[in-house]
PDB file of C-alpha atoms in Angstrom:
ATOM      1  CA  MET A  17     114.977 132.276  90.815  1.00 38.00           C
ATOM      2  CA  THR A  18     115.160 133.312  87.437  1.00 40.00           C
ATOM      3  CA  THR A  19     114.596 136.825  85.853  1.00 37.00           C
ATOM      4  CA  GLY A  20     111.354 137.401  84.904  1.00 55.00           C
ATOM      5  CA  SER A  21     110.153 134.588  87.686  1.00 79.00           C
ATOM      6  CA  ALA A  22     108.718 136.515  90.413  1.00 87.00           C
ATOM      7  CA  ASP A  23     104.693 136.975  89.028  1.00 95.00           C
ATOM      8  CA  ARG A  24     104.750 134.296  86.971  1.00 96.00           C
ATOM      9  CA  MET A  25     102.223 132.187  88.998  1.00 98.00           C
ATOM     10  CA  VAL A  26      99.919 135.090  89.667  1.00 98.00           C
ATOM     11  CA  GLY A  27      96.358 134.210  89.373  1.00 98.00           C
ATOM     12  CA  ARG A  28      97.186 130.032  89.445  1.00 98.00           C
ATOM     13  CA  THR A  29      96.097 128.052  92.443  1.00 98.00           C
ATOM     14  CA  VAL A  30      98.719 125.045  93.327  1.00 98.00           C
ATOM     15  CA  LEU A  31      97.995 122.077  95.672  1.00 98.00           C
ATOM     16  CA  VAL A  32     101.082 120.669  97.439  1.00 98.00           C
ATOM     17  CA  THR A  33     100.622 117.371  99.458  1.00 98.00           C
ATOM     18  CA  GLY A  34     102.992 116.874 102.116  1.00 96.00           C
ATOM     19  CA  GLY A  35     103.544 120.546 102.324  1.00 96.00           C
ATOM     20  CA  THR A  36     104.507 121.000 105.792  1.00 96.00           C
ATOM     21  CA  GLY A  37     108.280 120.214 105.699  1.00 93.00           C
ATOM     22  CA  GLY A  38     110.920 119.073 103.543  1.00 91.00           C
ATOM     23  CA  ILE A  39     110.496 118.767  99.679  1.00 94.00           C
ATOM     24  CA  GLY A  40     107.029 119.903 100.099  1.00 96.00           C
ATOM     25  CA  ARG A  41     107.140 122.970 102.115  1.00 97.00           C
ATOM     26  CA  ALA A  42     110.184 124.170  99.846  1.00 96.00           C
ATOM     27  CA  THR A  43     108.170 123.658  96.901  1.00 98.00           C
ATOM     28  CA  ALA A  44     105.321 125.695  98.179  1.00 98.00           C
ATOM     29  CA  GLU A  45     107.461 128.395  99.326  1.00 98.00           C
ATOM     30  CA  GLY A  46     108.742 128.575  95.516  1.00 98.00           C
ATOM     31  CA  LEU A  47     105.583 128.618  94.332  1.00 98.00           C
ATOM     32  CA  VAL A  48     104.312 131.353  96.573  1.00 98.00           C
ATOM     33  CA  ARG A  49     107.155 133.757  95.901  1.00 98.00           C
ATOM     34  CA  GLN A  50     106.107 133.459  92.343  1.00 98.00           C
ATOM     35  CA  GLY A  51     102.921 134.627  93.288  1.00 98.00           C
ATOM     36  CA  ALA A  52     101.002 131.490  93.214  1.00 98.00           C
ATOM     37  CA  ARG A  53      97.810 130.989  95.787  1.00 98.00           C
ATOM     38  CA  VAL A  54      99.290 127.901  97.197  1.00 98.00           C
ATOM     39  CA  GLY A  55      97.002 125.164  99.213  1.00 98.00           C
ATOM     40  CA  VAL A  56      99.170 122.720 101.591  1.00 98.00           C
ATOM     41  CA  VAL A  57      98.412 119.357 102.884  1.00 98.00           C
ATOM     42  CA  GLY A  58      99.374 118.001 106.388  1.00 98.00           C
ATOM     43  CA  ARG A  59      98.262 115.673 108.831  1.00 96.00           C
ATOM     44  CA  ASP A  60      97.692 117.687 111.935  1.00 97.00           C
ATOM     45  CA  LEU A  61      95.405 121.029 111.095  1.00 97.00           C
ATOM     46  CA  GLY A  62      97.149 122.974 113.638  1.00 98.00           C
ATOM     47  CA  ARG A  63     100.647 122.060 112.614  1.00 97.00           C
ATOM     48  CA  THR A  64      99.565 122.419 108.910  1.00 98.00           C
ATOM     49  CA  THR A  65      97.953 126.066 109.632  1.00 98.00           C
ATOM     50  CA  ARG A  66     101.198 127.551 111.682  1.00 98.00           C
ATOM     51  CA  VAL A  67     103.279 126.232 108.421  1.00 98.00           C
ATOM     52  CA  ALA A  68     101.193 127.730 106.034  1.00 98.00           C
ATOM     53  CA  ALA A  69     101.019 131.106 107.688  1.00 98.00           C
ATOM     54  CA  GLU A  70     104.980 130.747 107.733  1.00 98.00           C
ATOM     55  CA  ILE A  71     105.079 129.886 104.377  1.00 98.00           C
ATOM     56  CA  ALA A  72     102.769 133.114 103.423  1.00 98.00           C
ATOM     57  CA  SER A  73     105.121 135.186 105.035  1.00 98.00           C
ATOM     58  CA  VAL A  74     107.384 134.890 102.251  1.00 97.00           C
ATOM     59  CA  ARG A  75     105.452 137.070 100.015  1.00 97.00           C
ATOM     60  CA  PRO A  76     103.612 140.010 100.695  1.00 97.00           C
ATOM     61  CA  GLY A  77      99.828 139.509 100.318  1.00 97.00           C
ATOM     62  CA  ALA A  78     100.156 135.753  99.587  1.00 98.00           C
ATOM     63  CA  GLN A  79      97.300 133.333  99.904  1.00 98.00           C
ATOM     64  CA  VAL A  80      98.290 130.057 101.448  1.00 98.00           C
ATOM     65  CA  ASP A  81      95.773 127.787 102.846  1.00 98.00           C
ATOM     66  CA  ALA A  82      95.781 124.716 105.061  1.00 98.00           C
ATOM     67  CA  PHE A  83      94.481 121.648 104.718  1.00 98.00           C
ATOM     68  CA  ALA A  84      94.347 118.277 106.828  1.00 98.00           C
ATOM     69  CA  ALA A  85      94.603 114.876 105.714  1.00 98.00           C
ATOM     70  CA  ASP A  86      96.152 111.528 106.588  1.00 97.00           C
ATOM     71  CA  LEU A  87      96.980 110.250 102.992  1.00 98.00           C
ATOM     72  CA  SER A  88      97.291 106.761 103.963  1.00 97.00           C
ATOM     73  CA  SER A  89      93.338 106.762 104.542  1.00 97.00           C
ATOM     74  CA  GLN A  90      91.084 106.923 101.603  1.00 97.00           C
ATOM     75  CA  ALA A  91      88.519 108.443 103.373  1.00 97.00           C
ATOM     76  CA  ASP A  92      90.895 111.048 104.062  1.00 98.00           C
ATOM     77  CA  VAL A  93      91.864 111.726 100.655  1.00 98.00           C
ATOM     78  CA  ARG A  94      88.154 111.835  99.316  1.00 98.00           C
ATOM     79  CA  ALA A  95      87.341 114.258 102.200  1.00 98.00           C
ATOM     80  CA  LEU A  96      90.491 116.585 100.988  1.00 98.00           C
ATOM     81  CA  ALA A  97      89.084 116.048  97.308  1.00 98.00           C
ATOM     82  CA  ALA A  98      85.891 117.643  98.689  1.00 98.00           C
ATOM     83  CA  ALA A  99      87.706 120.789 100.654  1.00 98.00           C
ATOM     84  CA  VAL A 100      89.645 121.330  97.413  1.00 98.00           C
ATOM     85  CA  LEU A 101      86.396 121.560  95.038  1.00 98.00           C
ATOM     86  CA  ASP A 102      84.700 123.602  97.480  1.00 98.00           C
ATOM     87  CA  ARG A 103      87.630 125.984  97.999  1.00 98.00           C
ATOM     88  CA  TYR A 104      89.170 126.104  94.623  1.00 98.00           C
ATOM     89  CA  PRO A 105      87.207 127.106  91.677  1.00 98.00           C
ATOM     90  CA  ARG A 106      89.952 126.450  89.621  1.00 98.00           C
ATOM     91  CA  LEU A 107      92.811 124.431  90.070  1.00 98.00           C
ATOM     92  CA  HIS A 108      96.012 124.569  87.790  1.00 98.00           C
ATOM     93  CA  VAL A 109      98.619 122.666  89.500  1.00 98.00           C
ATOM     94  CA  LEU A 110      98.413 119.631  91.837  1.00 99.00           C
ATOM     95  CA  VAL A 111     101.811 118.475  93.183  1.00 98.00           C
ATOM     96  CA  ASN A 112     101.800 115.224  94.580  1.00 98.00           C
ATOM     97  CA  ASN A 113     104.507 115.348  96.634  1.00 97.00           C
ATOM     98  CA  VAL A 114     103.497 113.106  99.782  1.00 94.00           C
ATOM     99  CA  GLY A 115     105.560 109.951 100.025  1.00 92.00           C
ATOM    100  CA  GLY A 116     107.643 107.927 102.749  1.00 90.00           C
ATOM    101  CA  SER A 117     109.567 104.772 103.470  1.00 88.00           C
ATOM    102  CA  TRP A 118     108.904 102.304 106.221  1.00 90.00           C
ATOM    103  CA  ALA A 119     111.006  99.636 107.197  1.00 90.00           C
ATOM    104  CA  THR A 120     108.583  97.349 108.619  1.00 94.00           C
ATOM    105  CA  ARG A 121     104.998  96.022 106.931  1.00 96.00           C
ATOM    106  CA  HIS A 122     102.493  98.430 108.011  1.00 95.00           C
ATOM    107  CA  VAL A 123      98.283  98.094 106.855  1.00 96.00           C
ATOM    108  CA  THR A 124      96.348 101.251 106.630  1.00 96.00           C
ATOM    109  CA  ALA A 125      92.907 101.417 107.644  1.00 95.00           C
ATOM    110  CA  ASP A 126      91.892 100.367 104.437  1.00 97.00           C
ATOM    111  CA  GLY A 127      93.702  97.253 105.119  1.00 96.00           C
ATOM    112  CA  LEU A 128      96.682  98.109 102.481  1.00 97.00           C
ATOM    113  CA  GLU A 129     100.151  98.100 102.436  1.00 97.00           C
ATOM    114  CA  HIS A 130     100.904 101.551 103.776  1.00 96.00           C
ATOM    115  CA  THR A 131     103.792 102.190 101.524  1.00 97.00           C
ATOM    116  CA  PHE A 132     101.996 101.375  98.416  1.00 98.00           C
ATOM    117  CA  ALA A 133      98.867 103.286  99.873  1.00 98.00           C
ATOM    118  CA  VAL A 134     100.725 106.733 100.469  1.00 97.00           C
ATOM    119  CA  ASN A 135     103.142 106.702  97.679  1.00 97.00           C
ATOM    120  CA  HIS A 136     101.058 105.569  94.972  1.00 98.00           C
ATOM    121  CA  LEU A 137      97.382 105.262  95.509  1.00 98.00           C
ATOM    122  CA  ALA A 138      96.719 108.659  97.577  1.00 98.00           C
ATOM    123  CA  PRO A 139      97.910 110.385  94.704  1.00 98.00           C
ATOM    124  CA  PHE A 140      96.439 108.010  92.009  1.00 98.00           C
ATOM    125  CA  LEU A 141      93.046 108.502  93.660  1.00 98.00           C
ATOM    126  CA  LEU A 142      93.499 112.446  94.634  1.00 98.00           C
ATOM    127  CA  THR A 143      94.742 112.943  91.182  1.00 98.00           C
ATOM    128  CA  THR A 144      91.236 111.342  89.578  1.00 97.00           C
ATOM    129  CA  LEU A 145      89.083 112.891  92.193  1.00 98.00           C
ATOM    130  CA  LEU A 146      90.143 116.384  90.606  1.00 98.00           C
ATOM    131  CA  LEU A 147      90.557 115.829  87.462  1.00 98.00           C
ATOM    132  CA  ASP A 148      87.797 117.177  86.216  1.00 98.00           C
ATOM    133  CA  ARG A 149      88.817 120.479  87.922  1.00 98.00           C
ATOM    134  CA  LEU A 150      92.281 120.452  86.208  1.00 98.00           C
ATOM    135  CA  THR A 151      90.534 119.922  83.040  1.00 98.00           C
ATOM    136  CA  THR A 152      88.530 122.844  83.679  1.00 98.00           C
ATOM    137  CA  SER A 153      91.130 125.044  84.418  1.00 98.00           C
ATOM    138  CA  ALA A 154      93.545 124.177  81.783  1.00 98.00           C
ATOM    139  CA  PRO A 155      96.379 124.580  80.824  1.00 98.00           C
ATOM    140  CA  ALA A 156      97.140 122.933  84.007  1.00 98.00           C
ATOM    141  CA  ARG A 157      99.711 120.220  85.282  1.00 98.00           C
ATOM    142  CA  VAL A 158     100.181 117.207  87.519  1.00 99.00           C
ATOM    143  CA  VAL A 159     103.417 117.272  89.254  1.00 98.00           C
ATOM    144  CA  THR A 160     104.459 113.968  90.601  1.00 98.00           C
ATOM    145  CA  VAL A 161     107.717 113.399  93.369  1.00 97.00           C
ATOM    146  CA  SER A 162     109.040 110.033  92.268  1.00 97.00           C
ATOM    147  CA  SER A 163     112.734 108.606  93.193  1.00 94.00           C
ATOM    148  CA  GLY A 164     115.750 107.395  91.595  1.00 93.00           C
ATOM    149  CA  ALA A 165     114.413 104.210  93.360  1.00 93.00           C
ATOM    150  CA  GLN A 166     112.359 103.687  90.453  1.00 96.00           C
ATOM    151  CA  ALA A 167     114.704 102.345  88.676  1.00 95.00           C
ATOM    152  CA  MET A 168     115.140  99.550  90.939  1.00 95.00           C
ATOM    153  CA  GLY A 169     111.360  98.757  91.279  1.00 97.00           C
ATOM    154  CA  ARG A 170     109.604  95.818  90.085  1.00 97.00           C
ATOM    155  CA  ILE A 171     105.403  95.740  90.025  1.00 98.00           C
ATOM    156  CA  ASP A 172     104.704  92.464  91.921  1.00 97.00           C
ATOM    157  CA  PHE A 173     100.828  91.917  91.326  1.00 98.00           C
ATOM    158  CA  GLU A 174     100.979  88.839  92.685  1.00 97.00           C
ATOM    159  CA  ASP A 175     101.955  90.454  95.854  1.00 97.00           C
ATOM    160  CA  LEU A 176     101.405  94.163  95.619  1.00 97.00           C
ATOM    161  CA  MET A 177     100.826  94.194  99.218  1.00 97.00           C
ATOM    162  CA  GLY A 178     103.636  92.403 100.148  1.00 96.00           C
ATOM    163  CA  GLU A 179     101.800  89.754 102.490  1.00 96.00           C
ATOM    164  CA  ARG A 180     104.043  86.953 101.285  1.00 95.00           C
ATOM    165  CA  ARG A 181     107.285  88.785 101.753  1.00 93.00           C
ATOM    166  CA  TYR A 182     108.281  92.180 102.607  1.00 96.00           C
ATOM    167  CA  SER A 183     110.848  94.375 102.089  1.00 94.00           C
ATOM    168  CA  GLY A 184     110.765  97.658 103.239  1.00 94.00           C
ATOM    169  CA  GLN A 185     113.392  98.998 100.325  1.00 91.00           C
ATOM    170  CA  ARG A 186     111.621  96.499  97.681  1.00 96.00           C
ATOM    171  CA  ALA A 187     108.013  98.149  98.929  1.00 96.00           C
ATOM    172  CA  TYR A 188     109.447 101.705  98.162  1.00 95.00           C
ATOM    173  CA  ASN A 189     111.120 100.770  94.995  1.00 96.00           C
ATOM    174  CA  GLN A 190     107.859  99.324  93.698  1.00 98.00           C
ATOM    175  CA  SER A 191     105.827 102.381  94.659  1.00 97.00           C
ATOM    176  CA  LYS A 192     108.096 105.021  92.962  1.00 97.00           C
ATOM    177  CA  LEU A 193     108.333 102.683  89.958  1.00 98.00           C
ATOM    178  CA  ALA A 194     104.063 103.078  90.000  1.00 98.00           C
ATOM    179  CA  ASN A 195     104.595 106.953  90.203  1.00 98.00           C
ATOM    180  CA  VAL A 196     106.271 106.935  87.143  1.00 98.00           C
ATOM    181  CA  LEU A 197     103.960 104.357  85.439  1.00 98.00           C
ATOM    182  CA  PHE A 198     101.151 106.468  86.684  1.00 98.00           C
ATOM    183  CA  THR A 199     102.223 109.552  85.423  1.00 98.00           C
ATOM    184  CA  TYR A 200     102.918 108.010  81.918  1.00 98.00           C
ATOM    185  CA  GLU A 201      99.514 106.421  81.814  1.00 98.00           C
ATOM    186  CA  LEU A 202      97.665 109.467  82.826  1.00 98.00           C
ATOM    187  CA  ALA A 203      99.338 111.651  79.993  1.00 98.00           C
ATOM    188  CA  ARG A 204      98.027 109.207  77.750  1.00 98.00           C
ATOM    189  CA  ARG A 205      94.533 109.430  79.211  1.00 98.00           C
ATOM    190  CA  LEU A 206      94.740 113.141  79.120  1.00 98.00           C
ATOM    191  CA  ASP A 207      96.282 113.778  75.583  1.00 97.00           C
ATOM    192  CA  GLY A 208      94.258 116.647  74.078  1.00 97.00           C
ATOM    193  CA  THR A 209      92.826 118.133  77.501  1.00 98.00           C
ATOM    194  CA  GLY A 210      95.393 120.553  78.365  1.00 98.00           C
ATOM    195  CA  VAL A 211      96.297 118.832  81.156  1.00 98.00           C
ATOM    196  CA  THR A 212     100.149 117.824  81.600  1.00 98.00           C
ATOM    197  CA  ALA A 213     101.468 115.236  83.719  1.00 98.00           C
ATOM    198  CA  THR A 214     105.270 114.904  84.606  1.00 98.00           C
ATOM    199  CA  VAL A 215     107.289 112.899  87.047  1.00 98.00           C
ATOM    200  CA  LEU A 216     110.424 113.527  88.845  1.00 97.00           C
ATOM    201  CA  HIS A 217     113.413 112.557  91.041  1.00 95.00           C
ATOM    202  CA  PRO A 218     114.194 114.957  93.111  1.00 93.00           C
ATOM    203  CA  GLY A 219     117.732 114.157  94.488  1.00 80.00           C
ATOM    204  CA  VAL A 220     118.687 112.764  97.695  1.00 72.00           C
ATOM    205  CA  VAL A 221     117.611 115.653 100.084  1.00 55.00           C
ATOM    206  CA  ARG A 222     118.028 116.264 103.703  1.00 50.00           C
ATOM    207  CA  THR A 223     114.586 115.681 105.232  1.00 50.00           C
ATOM    208  CA  ALA A 224     112.867 113.611 107.563  1.00 50.00           C
ATOM    209  CA  PHE A 225     112.183 110.734 104.911  1.00 50.00           C
ATOM    210  CA  ALA A 226     112.238 107.454 106.788  1.00 43.00           C
ATOM    211  CA  ALA A 227     111.951 109.117 110.243  1.00 45.00           C
ATOM    212  CA  GLU A 228     109.087 106.892 111.366  1.00 53.00           C
ATOM    213  CA  ASP A 229     110.352 103.476 110.787  1.00 47.00           C
ATOM    214  CA  PRO A 230     113.886 103.356 109.458  1.00 49.00           C
ATOM    215  CA  SER A 231     115.744 100.104 108.914  1.00 50.00           C
ATOM    216  CA  PRO A 232     119.083  99.657 110.779  1.00 55.00           C
ATOM    217  CA  GLY A 233     121.091 100.389 107.722  1.00 50.00           C
ATOM    218  CA  MET A 234     119.425 103.906 107.352  1.00 46.00           C
ATOM    219  CA  ARG A 235     120.006 104.813 110.920  1.00 48.00           C
ATOM    220  CA  PHE A 236     123.311 104.038 110.146  1.00 43.00           C
ATOM    221  CA  LEU A 237     124.078 105.530 106.529  1.00 46.00           C
ATOM    222  CA  LEU A 238     121.929 108.705 107.198  1.00 50.00           C
ATOM    223  CA  PRO A 239     124.261 110.592 109.389  1.00 50.00           C
ATOM    224  CA  VAL A 240     127.271 109.853 107.369  1.00 41.00           C
ATOM    225  CA  VAL A 241     125.635 111.161 103.900  1.00 48.00           C
ATOM    226  CA  ARG A 242     123.458 113.524 105.456  1.00 45.00           C
ATOM    227  CA  PRO A 243     126.243 116.587 104.789  1.00 55.00           C
ATOM    228  CA  PHE A 244     126.223 115.424 101.028  1.00 47.00           C
ATOM    229  CA  MET A 245     122.391 115.689 100.511  1.00 57.00           C
ATOM    230  CA  LYS A 246     120.638 118.166  98.965  1.00 75.00           C
ATOM    231  CA  THR A 247     118.871 121.045 100.882  1.00 88.00           C
ATOM    232  CA  PRO A 248     115.165 120.839 100.600  1.00 85.00           C
ATOM    233  CA  GLU A 249     115.005 124.039  98.674  1.00 91.00           C
ATOM    234  CA  GLN A 250     117.788 122.111  96.372  1.00 93.00           C
ATOM    235  CA  GLY A 251     115.269 119.183  96.340  1.00 92.00           C
ATOM    236  CA  ALA A 252     112.187 121.374  95.647  1.00 95.00           C
ATOM    237  CA  ALA A 253     113.937 123.389  92.519  1.00 95.00           C
ATOM    238  CA  THR A 254     112.502 120.460  89.868  1.00 97.00           C
ATOM    239  CA  SER A 255     109.082 120.340  91.488  1.00 97.00           C
ATOM    240  CA  VAL A 256     108.895 124.222  91.341  1.00 98.00           C
ATOM    241  CA  HIS A 257     110.117 124.187  87.529  1.00 98.00           C
ATOM    242  CA  LEU A 258     107.554 121.496  86.832  1.00 98.00           C
ATOM    243  CA  ALA A 259     104.679 123.577  88.198  1.00 98.00           C
ATOM    244  CA  SER A 260     105.781 127.132  87.251  1.00 98.00           C
ATOM    245  CA  ALA A 261     108.208 127.441  84.246  1.00 98.00           C
ATOM    246  CA  PRO A 262     107.060 128.405  80.756  1.00 98.00           C
ATOM    247  CA  GLU A 263     109.423 125.897  78.929  1.00 97.00           C
ATOM    248  CA  VAL A 264     107.585 122.833  80.066  1.00 98.00           C
ATOM    249  CA  GLU A 265     104.059 124.358  79.284  1.00 98.00           C
ATOM    250  CA  GLY A 266     102.685 121.324  77.074  1.00 98.00           C
ATOM    251  CA  VAL A 267     105.212 118.870  78.187  1.00 98.00           C
ATOM    252  CA  THR A 268     103.674 115.680  79.053  1.00 98.00           C
ATOM    253  CA  GLY A 269     104.769 112.217  80.066  1.00 98.00           C
ATOM    254  CA  GLN A 270     108.327 112.697  80.904  1.00 98.00           C
ATOM    255  CA  TYR A 271     110.436 112.361  83.821  1.00 98.00           C
ATOM    256  CA  PHE A 272     112.803 114.810  85.183  1.00 98.00           C
ATOM    257  CA  ALA A 273     115.707 115.182  86.963  1.00 96.00           C
ATOM    258  CA  ASN A 274     117.695 118.170  87.988  1.00 95.00           C
ATOM    259  CA  SER A 275     114.832 120.354  85.992  1.00 96.00           C
ATOM    260  CA  ARG A 276     115.827 118.322  82.817  1.00 97.00           C
ATOM    261  CA  PRO A 277     114.235 115.020  80.960  1.00 98.00           C
ATOM    262  CA  LYS A 278     116.028 112.142  81.734  1.00 97.00           C
ATOM    263  CA  ARG A 279     114.935 108.576  81.014  1.00 98.00           C
ATOM    264  CA  SER A 280     113.272 106.595  83.589  1.00 98.00           C
ATOM    265  CA  SER A 281     114.119 102.619  83.730  1.00 98.00           C
ATOM    266  CA  PRO A 282     113.015 100.564  81.000  1.00 98.00           C
ATOM    267  CA  ALA A 283     110.129  99.071  83.330  1.00 98.00           C
ATOM    268  CA  SER A 284     108.349 102.284  83.306  1.00 98.00           C
ATOM    269  CA  TYR A 285     107.779 102.523  79.486  1.00 98.00           C
ATOM    270  CA  ASP A 286     105.682  98.912  79.497  1.00 98.00           C
ATOM    271  CA  VAL A 287     102.378 100.368  78.451  1.00 98.00           C
ATOM    272  CA  ALA A 288     100.544  97.066  79.436  1.00 98.00           C
ATOM    273  CA  THR A 289     102.067  97.408  83.070  1.00 98.00           C
ATOM    274  CA  ALA A 290     100.812 100.608  83.036  1.00 98.00           C
ATOM    275  CA  ARG A 291      97.222 100.063  81.852  1.00 98.00           C
ATOM    276  CA  ARG A 292      97.229  96.999  84.051  1.00 98.00           C
ATOM    277  CA  LEU A 293      98.413  99.293  87.457  1.00 98.00           C
ATOM    278  CA  TRP A 294      95.939 101.719  86.298  1.00 98.00           C
ATOM    279  CA  GLU A 295      92.969  98.901  86.539  1.00 97.00           C
ATOM    280  CA  VAL A 296      94.188  97.282  89.972  1.00 98.00           C
ATOM    281  CA  SER A 297      94.455 100.734  91.349  1.00 98.00           C
ATOM    282  CA  GLU A 298      90.830 101.685  90.701  1.00 97.00           C
ATOM    283  CA  GLN A 299      89.880  98.505  92.191  1.00 97.00           C
ATOM    284  CA  LEU A 300      91.775  99.002  95.371  1.00 97.00           C
ATOM    285  CA  VAL A 301      90.662 102.699  95.852  1.00 96.00           C
ATOM    286  CA  SER A 302      87.085 101.774  94.170  1.00 85.00           C
ATOM    287  CA  TRP A 303      86.809 104.574  91.758  1.00 62.00           C
ATOM    288  CA  LYS A 304      85.400 104.050  88.501  1.00 53.00           C
ATOM    289  CA  GLY A 305      85.474 107.520  87.280  1.00 48.00           C
ATOM    290  CA  ALA A 306      88.933 107.524  85.728  1.00 45.00           C
ATOM    291  CA  ARG A 307      89.019 108.637  82.086  1.00 45.00           C
ATOM    292  CA  SER A 308      89.733 105.516  79.591  1.00 39.00           C
TER     293      SER A 308
END
């Protein structure tokens, strides 16, 4: 922790999705150490409540709230947003951390391909539902966790849901590129509001990533490369930096890795694709309230 950061986030409220383990938990702990009130989102209320109490123990008097939601379900995302709005009169930072990779094609309760639903549509919907609260709390920040896999992504508007052909890796790459396109378009739409939007690559981190449905290659590769991966705390460093550092106040529409700005893939700077993805995403979540 840098000198002077111990109380940097006192009086600030943060929501972290996927906050019960891995990068998300480490992000929540890092922000609690700086004095933030943090809401952590997990799928199981009992586990999330236990983890919230453990996170709170890193700083005397810390406030850590537990929210339960399965972010593959749009009904749960909407219920989560309502609970957050009810609990927090101010929201200063939203960290869209939840994500995953699945080797086989799964369909959500809304009839959508699971990877795209969790990795892109959930943060898209949650962010738009919380935008007014973030704006009235400005200066505020939206931080979205992408991946270096965005460089291999392509948005296939003719087969977004992988119905014609499915590859777990291709679906993941597409969803991570969508995170970057979403962030850049969000930054353009929020210009002048005092709310910034940044996106990041956390690095290759030792977490339970892909554990629910790993590919054969992933099963073989993970034990080999695990010793060389970042710890969750190292992986969370860029998220914590973008959520809290004074030097990125006002910085928006940028991609970061190792807490430094970096160029994302050429495809991520296609404004027409970003606008079309936004419009398609609105249709897929039936949400018409996002800023145009």
